[in-house]
Short mmCIF file of C-alpha atoms in Angstrom, two decimals:
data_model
loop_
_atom_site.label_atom_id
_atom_site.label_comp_id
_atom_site.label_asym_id
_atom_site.label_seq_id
_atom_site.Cartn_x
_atom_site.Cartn_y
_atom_site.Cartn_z
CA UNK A 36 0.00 0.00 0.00
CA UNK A 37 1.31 3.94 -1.02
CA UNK A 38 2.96 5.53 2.26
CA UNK A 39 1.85 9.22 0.62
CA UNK A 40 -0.21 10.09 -1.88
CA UNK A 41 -0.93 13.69 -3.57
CA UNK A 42 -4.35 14.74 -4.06
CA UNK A 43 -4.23 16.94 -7.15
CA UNK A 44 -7.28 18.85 -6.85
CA UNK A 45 -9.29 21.45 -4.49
CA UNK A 46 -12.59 21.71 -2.34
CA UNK A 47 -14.42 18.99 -1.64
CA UNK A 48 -13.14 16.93 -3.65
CA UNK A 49 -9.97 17.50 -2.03
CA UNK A 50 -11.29 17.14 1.63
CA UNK A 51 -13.23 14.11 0.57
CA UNK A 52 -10.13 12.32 -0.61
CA UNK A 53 -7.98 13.07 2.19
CA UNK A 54 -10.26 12.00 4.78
CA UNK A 55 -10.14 8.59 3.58
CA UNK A 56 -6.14 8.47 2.86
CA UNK A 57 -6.10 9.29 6.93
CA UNK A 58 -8.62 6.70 7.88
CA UNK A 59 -6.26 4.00 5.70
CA UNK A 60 -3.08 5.53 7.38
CA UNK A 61 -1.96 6.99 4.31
CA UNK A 62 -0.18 10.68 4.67
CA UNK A 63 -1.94 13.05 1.96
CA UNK A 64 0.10 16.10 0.01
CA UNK A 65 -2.40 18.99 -0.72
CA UNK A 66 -1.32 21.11 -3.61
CA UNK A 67 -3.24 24.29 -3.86
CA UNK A 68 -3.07 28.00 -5.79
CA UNK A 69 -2.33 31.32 -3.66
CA UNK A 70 -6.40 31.80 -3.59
CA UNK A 71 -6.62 28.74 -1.56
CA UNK A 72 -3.83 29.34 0.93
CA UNK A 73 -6.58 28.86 3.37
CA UNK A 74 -8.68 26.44 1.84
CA UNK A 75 -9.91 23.53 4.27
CA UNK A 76 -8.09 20.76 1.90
CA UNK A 77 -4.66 22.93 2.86
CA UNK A 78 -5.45 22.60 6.81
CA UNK A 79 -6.49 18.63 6.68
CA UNK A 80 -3.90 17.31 4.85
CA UNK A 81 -0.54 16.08 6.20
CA UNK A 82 1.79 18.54 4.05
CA UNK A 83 0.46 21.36 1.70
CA UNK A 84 2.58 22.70 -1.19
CA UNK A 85 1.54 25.74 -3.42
CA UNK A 86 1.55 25.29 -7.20
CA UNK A 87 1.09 28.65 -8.90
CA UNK A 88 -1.29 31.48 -9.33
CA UNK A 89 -5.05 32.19 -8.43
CA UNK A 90 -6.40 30.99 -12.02
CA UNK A 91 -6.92 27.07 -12.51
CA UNK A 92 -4.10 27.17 -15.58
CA UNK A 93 -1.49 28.63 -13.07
CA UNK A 94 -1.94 26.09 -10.40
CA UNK A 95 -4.56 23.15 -10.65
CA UNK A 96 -4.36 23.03 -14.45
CA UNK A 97 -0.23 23.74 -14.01
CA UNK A 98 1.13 19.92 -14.93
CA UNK A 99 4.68 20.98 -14.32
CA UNK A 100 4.18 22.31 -11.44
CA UNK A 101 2.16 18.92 -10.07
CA UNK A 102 4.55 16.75 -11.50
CA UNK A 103 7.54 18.53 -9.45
CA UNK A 104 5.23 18.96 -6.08
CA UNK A 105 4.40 15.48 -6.53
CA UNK A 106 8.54 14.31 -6.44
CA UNK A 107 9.45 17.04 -3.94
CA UNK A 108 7.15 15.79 -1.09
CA UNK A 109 8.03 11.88 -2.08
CA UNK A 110 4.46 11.42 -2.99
CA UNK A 111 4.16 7.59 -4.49
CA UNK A 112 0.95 8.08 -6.07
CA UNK A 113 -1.49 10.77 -7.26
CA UNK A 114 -5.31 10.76 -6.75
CA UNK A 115 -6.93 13.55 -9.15
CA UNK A 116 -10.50 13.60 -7.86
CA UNK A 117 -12.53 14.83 -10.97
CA UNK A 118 -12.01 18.05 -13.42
CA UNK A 119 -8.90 19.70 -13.42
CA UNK A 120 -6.35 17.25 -14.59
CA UNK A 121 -8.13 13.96 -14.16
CA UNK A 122 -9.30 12.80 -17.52
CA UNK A 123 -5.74 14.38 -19.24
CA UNK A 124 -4.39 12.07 -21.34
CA UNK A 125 -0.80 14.13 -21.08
CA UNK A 126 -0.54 14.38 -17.63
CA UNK A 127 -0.61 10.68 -16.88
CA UNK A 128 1.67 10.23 -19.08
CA UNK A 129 3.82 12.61 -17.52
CA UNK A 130 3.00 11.09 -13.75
CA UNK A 131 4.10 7.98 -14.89
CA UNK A 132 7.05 8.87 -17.07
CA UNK A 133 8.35 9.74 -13.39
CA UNK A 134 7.27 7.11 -11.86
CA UNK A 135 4.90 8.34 -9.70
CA UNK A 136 1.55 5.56 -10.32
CA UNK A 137 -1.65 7.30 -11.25
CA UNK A 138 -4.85 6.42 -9.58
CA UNK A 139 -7.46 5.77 -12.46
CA UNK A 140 -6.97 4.42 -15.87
CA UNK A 141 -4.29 4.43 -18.03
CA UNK A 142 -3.72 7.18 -20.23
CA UNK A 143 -4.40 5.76 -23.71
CA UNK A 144 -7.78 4.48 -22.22
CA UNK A 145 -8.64 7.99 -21.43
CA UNK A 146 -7.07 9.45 -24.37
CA UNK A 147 -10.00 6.66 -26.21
CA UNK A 148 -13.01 7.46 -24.01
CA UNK A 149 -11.92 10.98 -23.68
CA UNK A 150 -12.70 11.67 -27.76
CA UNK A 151 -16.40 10.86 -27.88
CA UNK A 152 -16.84 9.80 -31.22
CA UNK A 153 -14.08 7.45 -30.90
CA UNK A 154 -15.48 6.18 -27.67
CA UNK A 155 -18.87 5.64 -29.60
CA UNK A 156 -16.72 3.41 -32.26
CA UNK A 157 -15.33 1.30 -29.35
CA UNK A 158 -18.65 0.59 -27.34
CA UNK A 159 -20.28 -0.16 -30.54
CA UNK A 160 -17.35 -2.81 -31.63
CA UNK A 161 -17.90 -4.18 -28.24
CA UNK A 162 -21.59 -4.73 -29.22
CA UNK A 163 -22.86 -2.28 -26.74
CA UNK A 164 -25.86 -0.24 -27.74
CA UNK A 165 -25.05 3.30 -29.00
CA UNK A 166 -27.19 6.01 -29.99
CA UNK A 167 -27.73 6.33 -33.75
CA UNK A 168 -25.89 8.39 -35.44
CA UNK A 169 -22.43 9.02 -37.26
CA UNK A 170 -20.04 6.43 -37.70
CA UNK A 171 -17.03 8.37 -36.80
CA UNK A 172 -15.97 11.84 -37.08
CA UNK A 173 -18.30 13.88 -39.42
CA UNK A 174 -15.78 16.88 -41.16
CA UNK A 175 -18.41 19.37 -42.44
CA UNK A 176 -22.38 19.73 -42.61
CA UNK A 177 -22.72 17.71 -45.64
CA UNK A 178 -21.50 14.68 -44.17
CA UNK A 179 -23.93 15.34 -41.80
CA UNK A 180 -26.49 15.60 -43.87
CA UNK A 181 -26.16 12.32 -44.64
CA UNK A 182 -26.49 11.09 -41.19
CA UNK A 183 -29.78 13.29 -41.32
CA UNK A 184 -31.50 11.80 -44.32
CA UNK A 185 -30.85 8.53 -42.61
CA UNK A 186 -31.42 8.84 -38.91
CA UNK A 187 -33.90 11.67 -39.31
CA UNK A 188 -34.04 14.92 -36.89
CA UNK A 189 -33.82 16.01 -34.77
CA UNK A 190 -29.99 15.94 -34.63
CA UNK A 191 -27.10 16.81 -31.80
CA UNK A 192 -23.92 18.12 -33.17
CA UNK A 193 -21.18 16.73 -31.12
CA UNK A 194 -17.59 18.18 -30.58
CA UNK A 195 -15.72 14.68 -30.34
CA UNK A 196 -13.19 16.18 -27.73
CA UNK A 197 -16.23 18.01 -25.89
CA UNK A 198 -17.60 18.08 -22.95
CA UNK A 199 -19.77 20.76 -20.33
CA UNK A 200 -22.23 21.17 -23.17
CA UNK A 201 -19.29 22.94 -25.35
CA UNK A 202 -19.27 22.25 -29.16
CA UNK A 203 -22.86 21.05 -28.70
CA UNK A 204 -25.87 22.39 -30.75
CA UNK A 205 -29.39 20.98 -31.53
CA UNK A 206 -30.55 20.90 -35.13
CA UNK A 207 -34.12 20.05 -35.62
CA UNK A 208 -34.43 21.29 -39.81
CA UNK A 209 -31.63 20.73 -42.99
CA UNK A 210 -32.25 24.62 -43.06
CA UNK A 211 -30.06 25.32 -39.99
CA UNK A 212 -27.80 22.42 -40.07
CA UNK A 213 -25.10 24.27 -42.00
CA UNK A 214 -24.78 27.69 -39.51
CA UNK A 215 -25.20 25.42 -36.50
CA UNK A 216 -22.60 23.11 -37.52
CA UNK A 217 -19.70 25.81 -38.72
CA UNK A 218 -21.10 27.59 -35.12
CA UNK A 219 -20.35 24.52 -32.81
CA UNK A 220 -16.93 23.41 -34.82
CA UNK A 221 -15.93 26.99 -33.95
CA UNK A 222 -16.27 26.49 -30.59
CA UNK A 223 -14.90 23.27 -30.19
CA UNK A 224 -11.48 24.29 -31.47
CA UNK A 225 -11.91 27.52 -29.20
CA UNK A 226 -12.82 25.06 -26.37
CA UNK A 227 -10.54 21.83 -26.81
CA UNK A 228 -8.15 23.03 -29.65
CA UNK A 229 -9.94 19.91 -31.45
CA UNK A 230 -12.85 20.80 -34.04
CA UNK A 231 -13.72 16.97 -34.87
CA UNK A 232 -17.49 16.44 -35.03
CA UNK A 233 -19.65 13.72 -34.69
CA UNK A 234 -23.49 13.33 -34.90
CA UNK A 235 -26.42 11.97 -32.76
CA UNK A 236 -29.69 11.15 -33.41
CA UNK A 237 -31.53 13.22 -30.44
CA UNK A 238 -33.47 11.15 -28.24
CA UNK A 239 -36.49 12.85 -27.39
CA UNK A 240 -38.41 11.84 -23.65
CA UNK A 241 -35.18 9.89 -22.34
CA UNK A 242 -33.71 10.04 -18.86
CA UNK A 243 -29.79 10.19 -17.94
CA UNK A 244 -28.92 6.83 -16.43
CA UNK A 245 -25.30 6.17 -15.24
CA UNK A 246 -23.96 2.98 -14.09
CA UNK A 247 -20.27 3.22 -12.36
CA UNK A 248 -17.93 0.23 -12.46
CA UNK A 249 -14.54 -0.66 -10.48
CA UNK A 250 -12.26 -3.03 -12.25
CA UNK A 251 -8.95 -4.42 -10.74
CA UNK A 252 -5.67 -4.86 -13.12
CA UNK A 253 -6.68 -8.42 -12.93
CA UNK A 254 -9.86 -8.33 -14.78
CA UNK A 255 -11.92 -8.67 -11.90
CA UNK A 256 -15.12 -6.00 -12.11
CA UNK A 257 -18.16 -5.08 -9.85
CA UNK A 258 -20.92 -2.92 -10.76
CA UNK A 259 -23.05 -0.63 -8.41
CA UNK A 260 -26.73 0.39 -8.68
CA UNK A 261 -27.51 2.72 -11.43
CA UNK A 262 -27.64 6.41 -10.86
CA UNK A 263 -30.58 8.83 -12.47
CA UNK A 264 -28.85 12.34 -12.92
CA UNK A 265 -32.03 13.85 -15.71
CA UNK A 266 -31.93 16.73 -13.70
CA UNK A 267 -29.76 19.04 -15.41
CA UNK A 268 -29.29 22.30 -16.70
CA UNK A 269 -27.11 23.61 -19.68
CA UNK A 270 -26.28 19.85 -19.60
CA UNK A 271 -25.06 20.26 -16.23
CA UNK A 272 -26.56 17.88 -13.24
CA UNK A 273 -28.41 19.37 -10.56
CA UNK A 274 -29.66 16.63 -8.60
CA UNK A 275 -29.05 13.02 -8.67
CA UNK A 276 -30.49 9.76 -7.18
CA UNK A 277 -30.03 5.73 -6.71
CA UNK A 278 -31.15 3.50 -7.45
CA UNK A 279 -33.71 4.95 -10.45
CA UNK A 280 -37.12 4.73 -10.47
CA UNK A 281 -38.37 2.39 -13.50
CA UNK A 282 -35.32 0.26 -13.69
CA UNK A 283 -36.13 -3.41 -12.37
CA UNK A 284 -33.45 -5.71 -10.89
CA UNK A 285 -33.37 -7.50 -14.39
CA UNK A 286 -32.62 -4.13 -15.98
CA UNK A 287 -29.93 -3.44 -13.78
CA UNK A 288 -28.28 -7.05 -13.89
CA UNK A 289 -28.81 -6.22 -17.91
CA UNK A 290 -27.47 -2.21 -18.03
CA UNK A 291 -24.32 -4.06 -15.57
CA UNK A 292 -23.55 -6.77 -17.60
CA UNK A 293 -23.30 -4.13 -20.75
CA UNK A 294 -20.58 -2.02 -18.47
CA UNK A 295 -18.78 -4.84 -17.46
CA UNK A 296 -18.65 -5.77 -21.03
CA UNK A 297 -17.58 -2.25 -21.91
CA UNK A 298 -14.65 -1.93 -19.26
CA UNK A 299 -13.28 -5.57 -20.52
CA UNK A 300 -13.29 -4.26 -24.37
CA UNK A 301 -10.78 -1.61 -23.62
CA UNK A 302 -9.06 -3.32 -20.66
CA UNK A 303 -10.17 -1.16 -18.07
CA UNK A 304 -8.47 -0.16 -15.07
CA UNK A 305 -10.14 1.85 -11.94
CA UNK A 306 -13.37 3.42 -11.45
CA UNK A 307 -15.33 4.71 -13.72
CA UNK A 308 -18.94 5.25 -14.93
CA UNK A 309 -20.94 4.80 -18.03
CA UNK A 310 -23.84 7.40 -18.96
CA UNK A 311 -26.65 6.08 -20.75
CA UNK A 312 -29.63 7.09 -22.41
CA UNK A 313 -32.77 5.42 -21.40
CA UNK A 314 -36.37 5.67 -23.98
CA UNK A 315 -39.69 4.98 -22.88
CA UNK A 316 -39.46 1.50 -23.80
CA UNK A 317 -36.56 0.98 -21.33
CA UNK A 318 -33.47 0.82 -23.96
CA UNK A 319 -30.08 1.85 -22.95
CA UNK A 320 -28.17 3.25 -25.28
CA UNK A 321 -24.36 4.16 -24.52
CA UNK A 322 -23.50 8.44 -24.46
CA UNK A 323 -20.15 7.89 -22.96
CA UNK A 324 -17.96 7.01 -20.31
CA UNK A 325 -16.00 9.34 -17.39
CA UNK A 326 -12.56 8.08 -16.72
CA UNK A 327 -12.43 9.04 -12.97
CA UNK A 328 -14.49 9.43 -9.88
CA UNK A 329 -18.02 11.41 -10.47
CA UNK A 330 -19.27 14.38 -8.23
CA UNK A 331 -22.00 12.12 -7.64
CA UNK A 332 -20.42 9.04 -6.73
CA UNK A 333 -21.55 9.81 -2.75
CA UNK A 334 -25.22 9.04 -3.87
CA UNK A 335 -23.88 5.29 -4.86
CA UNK A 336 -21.91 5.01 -1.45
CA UNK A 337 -24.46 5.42 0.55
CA UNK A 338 -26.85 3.28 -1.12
CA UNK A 339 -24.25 0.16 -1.42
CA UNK A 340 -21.90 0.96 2.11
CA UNK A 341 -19.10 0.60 -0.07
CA UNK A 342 -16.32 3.65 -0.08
CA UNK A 343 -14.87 4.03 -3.57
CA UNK A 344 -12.38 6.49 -3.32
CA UNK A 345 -10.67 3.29 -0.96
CA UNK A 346 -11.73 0.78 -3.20
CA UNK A 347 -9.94 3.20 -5.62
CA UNK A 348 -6.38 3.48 -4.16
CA UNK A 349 -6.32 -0.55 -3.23
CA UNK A 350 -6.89 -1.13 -7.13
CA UNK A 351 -4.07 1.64 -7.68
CA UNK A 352 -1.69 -0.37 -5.09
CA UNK A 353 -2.48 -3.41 -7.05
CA UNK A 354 -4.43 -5.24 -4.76
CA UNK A 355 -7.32 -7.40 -5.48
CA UNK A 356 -11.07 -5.88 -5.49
CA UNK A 357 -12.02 -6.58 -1.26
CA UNK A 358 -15.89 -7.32 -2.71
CA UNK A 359 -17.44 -9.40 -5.25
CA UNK A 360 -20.91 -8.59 -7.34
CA UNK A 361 -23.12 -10.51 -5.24
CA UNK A 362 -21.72 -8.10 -1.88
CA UNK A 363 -23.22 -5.61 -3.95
CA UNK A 364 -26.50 -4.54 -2.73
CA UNK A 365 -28.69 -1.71 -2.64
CA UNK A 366 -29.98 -0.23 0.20
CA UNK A 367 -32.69 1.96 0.14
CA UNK A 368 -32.86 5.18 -1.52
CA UNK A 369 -30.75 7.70 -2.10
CA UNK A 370 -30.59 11.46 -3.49
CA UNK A 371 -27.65 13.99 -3.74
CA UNK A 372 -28.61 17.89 -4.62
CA UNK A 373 -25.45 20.12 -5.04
CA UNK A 374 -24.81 23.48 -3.56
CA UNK A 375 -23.45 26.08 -5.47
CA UNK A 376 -22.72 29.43 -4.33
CA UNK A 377 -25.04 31.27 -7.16
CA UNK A 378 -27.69 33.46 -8.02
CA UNK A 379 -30.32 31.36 -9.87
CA UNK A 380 -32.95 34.06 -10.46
CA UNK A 381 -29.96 36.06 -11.91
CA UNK A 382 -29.08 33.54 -14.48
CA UNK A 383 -27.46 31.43 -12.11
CA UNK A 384 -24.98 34.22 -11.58
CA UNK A 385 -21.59 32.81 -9.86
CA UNK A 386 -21.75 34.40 -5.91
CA UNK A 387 -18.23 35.40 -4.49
CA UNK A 388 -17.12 36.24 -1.39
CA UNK A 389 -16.50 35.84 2.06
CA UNK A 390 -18.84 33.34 4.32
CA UNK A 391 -19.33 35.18 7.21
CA UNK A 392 -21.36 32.35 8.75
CA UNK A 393 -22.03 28.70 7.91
CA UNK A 394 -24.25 26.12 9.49
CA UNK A 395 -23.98 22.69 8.14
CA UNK A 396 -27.00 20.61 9.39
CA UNK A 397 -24.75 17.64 9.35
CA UNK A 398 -27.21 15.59 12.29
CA UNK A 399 -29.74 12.97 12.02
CA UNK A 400 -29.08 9.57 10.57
CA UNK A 401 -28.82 9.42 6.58
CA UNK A 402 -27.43 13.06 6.07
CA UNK A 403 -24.10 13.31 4.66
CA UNK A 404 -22.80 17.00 3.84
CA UNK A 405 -19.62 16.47 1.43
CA UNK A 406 -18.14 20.48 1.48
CA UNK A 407 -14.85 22.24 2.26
CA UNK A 408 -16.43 25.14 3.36
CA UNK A 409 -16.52 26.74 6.56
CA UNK A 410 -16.91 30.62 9.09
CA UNK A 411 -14.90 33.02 7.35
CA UNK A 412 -14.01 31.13 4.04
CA UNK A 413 -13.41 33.04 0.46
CA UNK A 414 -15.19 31.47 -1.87
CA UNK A 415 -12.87 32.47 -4.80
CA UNK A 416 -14.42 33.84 -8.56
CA UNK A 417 -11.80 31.76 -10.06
CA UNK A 418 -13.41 28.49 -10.00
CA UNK A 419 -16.52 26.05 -10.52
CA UNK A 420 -19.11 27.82 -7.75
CA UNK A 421 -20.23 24.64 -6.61
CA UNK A 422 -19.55 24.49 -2.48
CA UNK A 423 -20.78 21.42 -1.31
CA UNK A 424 -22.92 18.35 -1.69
CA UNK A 425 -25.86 17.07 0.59
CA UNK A 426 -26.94 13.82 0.84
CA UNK A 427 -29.49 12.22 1.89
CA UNK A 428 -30.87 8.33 1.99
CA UNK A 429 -33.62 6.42 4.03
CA UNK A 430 -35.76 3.42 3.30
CA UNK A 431 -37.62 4.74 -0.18
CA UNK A 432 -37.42 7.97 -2.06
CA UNK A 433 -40.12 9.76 -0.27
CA UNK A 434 -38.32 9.55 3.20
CA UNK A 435 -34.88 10.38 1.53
CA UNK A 436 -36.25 13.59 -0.11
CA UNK A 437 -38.21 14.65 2.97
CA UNK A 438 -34.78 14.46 4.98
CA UNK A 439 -33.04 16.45 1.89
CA UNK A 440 -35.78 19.32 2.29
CA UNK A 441 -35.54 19.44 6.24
CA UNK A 442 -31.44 19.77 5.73
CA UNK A 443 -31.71 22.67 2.84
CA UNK A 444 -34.56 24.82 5.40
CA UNK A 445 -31.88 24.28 8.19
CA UNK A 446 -28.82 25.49 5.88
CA UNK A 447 -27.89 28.93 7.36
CA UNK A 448 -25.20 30.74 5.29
CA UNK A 449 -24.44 34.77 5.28
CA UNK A 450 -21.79 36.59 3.08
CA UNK A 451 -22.69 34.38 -0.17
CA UNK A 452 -25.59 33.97 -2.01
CA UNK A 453 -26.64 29.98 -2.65
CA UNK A 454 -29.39 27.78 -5.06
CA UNK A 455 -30.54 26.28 -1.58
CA UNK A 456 -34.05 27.40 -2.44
CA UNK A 457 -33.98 26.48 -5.64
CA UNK A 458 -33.14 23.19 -4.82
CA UNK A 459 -36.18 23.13 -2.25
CA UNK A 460 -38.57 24.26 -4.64
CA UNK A 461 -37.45 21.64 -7.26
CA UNK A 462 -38.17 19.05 -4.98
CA UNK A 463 -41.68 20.23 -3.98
CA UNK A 464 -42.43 20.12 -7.77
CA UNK A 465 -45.15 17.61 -7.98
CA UNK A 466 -43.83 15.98 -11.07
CA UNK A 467 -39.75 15.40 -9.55
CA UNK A 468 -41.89 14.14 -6.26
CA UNK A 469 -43.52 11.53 -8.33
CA UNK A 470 -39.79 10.32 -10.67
CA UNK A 471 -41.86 11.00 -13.99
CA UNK A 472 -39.22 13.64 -15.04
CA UNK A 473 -36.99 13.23 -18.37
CA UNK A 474 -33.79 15.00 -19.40
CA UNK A 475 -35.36 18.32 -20.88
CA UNK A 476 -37.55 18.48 -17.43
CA UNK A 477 -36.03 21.29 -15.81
CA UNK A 478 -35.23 23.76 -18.43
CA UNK A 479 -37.97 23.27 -20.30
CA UNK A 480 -40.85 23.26 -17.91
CA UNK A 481 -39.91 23.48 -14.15
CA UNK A 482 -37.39 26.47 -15.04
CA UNK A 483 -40.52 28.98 -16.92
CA UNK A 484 -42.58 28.74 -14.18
CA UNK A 485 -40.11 29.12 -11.39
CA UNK A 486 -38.71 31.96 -12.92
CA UNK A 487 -42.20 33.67 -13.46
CA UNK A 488 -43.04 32.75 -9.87
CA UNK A 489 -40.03 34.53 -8.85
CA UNK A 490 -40.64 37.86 -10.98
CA UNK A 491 -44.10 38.18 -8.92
CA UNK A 492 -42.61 37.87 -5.75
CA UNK A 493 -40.16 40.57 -6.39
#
């Protein structure tokens, strides 16, 4: 097992990871920018070293800089926790050119999933069901025009190196296929520096289902019970849950079998989850896979009592997976909303600033608050405004979201502004009470009306 590991990351990400390197008796290296000086992740861990500047591409983005932290504080592994550097091809490449081992995946398995369209090709060789679409990249609008005559609209343009909903446009006539496509190849080589572009056929009344896998270097792989994460904005997740309404035990034995069929095709190494899409008729079909931990992995924890960022360094150190599929249950219900420090009736305007006071409402059984923040933090404009995750789980759904609106009403937080209400009122929606939400819920219905409702009451 690693003596000292270096978490490259912030937050609570950060503060998540190191907890669990102290419970194994691992020391932890936090590496942070001169923003976070003061950051909880810098007071936890066992030695803190600072990498650069304020913005992300000065300090958490900063591979040399990592790299040299990493050997100067005799770290023997790094953990990257997700964004940043964690699905970057280049910098695994350069952790291990040092020989420093890299917990997750190898880098030409990220460098596959990481281009989309390629990751498409892969799953589809592997016989796993993929949306229709392109085979491969598509290089200008009549190539996918093509793909139009024979999949039909309406159509997703796809930047192949995308991700965040960047490079992305919907296309629902031949009329605007042209402008949309030269529009989103634009911004893909803006984005990514990559302006390869594939195309979907868009699935229309589907729900986001995720299953996350661990596989050892040995082949062995477990499964855990699906996640549904439909609740999203700007193709960003809001809220997430496990296990999903509508999906049976067969389904789930069936949507597992497919990702442990996936990971074995490319050899798999790690954790790592694969988003679906599922139709009314209960189909899965493959959208791609994250090579890391997810923010919402928590959700998954607390429904199987299994801790995956440990099960993640033991497969790192080379040891066998501790659990096999049938020690894989689920456990009631559980639901994850995330807090960001942001002004949804302003656009969902990022909120800076100093906390002047925070209470957690960490008590009661089945609450979990995942957050780094705390009295007289500075929650820094430099990056993602998400502050924390609550989590909440209980016998069935109804009991886990009636704990999740008790812990939002007891939040108290001054000095920042939060979506804490908006999170409430999205849970007393009738129709995310009742499950029977798809993908396009939020922005397209929930979001008009809460947005008028909150025009009256100013």
């Amino acid at each position: 097992m690693f003596k000292k590991v270096l978490v490259a990351n912030r937050g609570e990400i950060a503060v998540r990871i190191i907890r669990t390197l102290k419970e194994m008796g691992i020391q932890s290296v936090a590496i942070y920018s001169s923003a976070d000086s003061d950051s909880l992740h810098v007071k936890l861990a066992d030695e803190a070293i600072k990498v650069g500047g304020p913005r992300s591409k000065d300090s958490y983005l900063n591979m040399k800089n990592i790299v040299s932290a990493a050997l100067l504080t005799g770290a023997e592994a790094i953990h990257p926790g997700y964004g940043f550097l964690s699905e970057n091809e280049l910098f695994v490449e350069m952790v291990q050119a040092v020989g420093i081992k890299w917990i997750g995946p190898s880098p030409q398995v990220i460098g596959l999933m990481g281009n989309k369209a390629n990751a498409r090709e892969s799953m589809r060789k592997a016989g796993v069901p993929v949306i229709p679409g392109s085979d491969g990249f598509i290089k200008d609008a009549g190539e996918a025009k093509i793909v139009a005559n024979r999949v039909g609209y309406p159509l997703l343009l796809k930047a192949a190196a995308g991700g965040g909903g960047k490079g992305m446009r919907f296309v629902y006539t031949d009329d605007e296929l042209a402008d949309k496509f030269d529009d989103a190849q634009r911004e893909a080589q803006a984005a990514f520096g990559d302006n390869h572009m594939y195309v979907e056929k868009v699935m229309e009344n589907v729900r986001h289902i995720e299953m996350q896998i661990m596989r050892d270097q040995y082949g062995a792989t477990v499964y855990f019970p699906e996640r549904n994460c439909s609740l999203q904005r700007n193709n960003q997740k809001v809220m997430e849950e496990s296990p999903a309404l509508g999906v049976t035990p067969a389904m789930r034995a069936m949507l597992g079998e497919i990702a442990v069929k996936a990971a074995d095709a490319i050899d798999y190494e790690n954790t790592g989850t694969l988003e679906f899409l599922q139709d009314h008729d209960g189909n899965f079909y493959f959208m791609e896979m994250n090579t890391r931990i997810q923010v919402e992995h928590p959700v998954t924890e607390l429904v199987s009592g299994i801790d995956l960022i440990r099960m993640q360094i033991e497969v790192a150190a080379g040891e066998h997976l501790a659990i096999a599929q049938d020690d894989v249950k689920v456990n009631g219900h559980a639901i994850e909303v995330r807090l960001n420090a942001e002004q949804p009736a302003h656009n969902f305007a990022p909120s800076a600033g100093k906390i002047d006071f925070v209470f957690l409402p960490t008590g009661g059984p089945g609450v979990r608050i995942d957050s780094a923040i705390y009295t007289g933090d500075q929650i820094q404009p430099f990056y993602d405004s998400m502050i924390g995750k609550f989590l909440t789980s209980g016998d069935n759904r109804e009991v886990a979201i009636d704990k999740m609106k008790r812990i939002l009403n007891e939040l108290d937080i001054h000095g920042v502004s939060t979506n804490a209400e908006f999170q409430i009122n999205l849970l007393e929606d009738s129709t995310v009470a009742r499950g029977y939400f798809d993908t396009r819920y939020l922005e397209k219905e929930f979001m008009p009306r809460w947005l008028e409702n909150q025009a009256k009451e100013d």
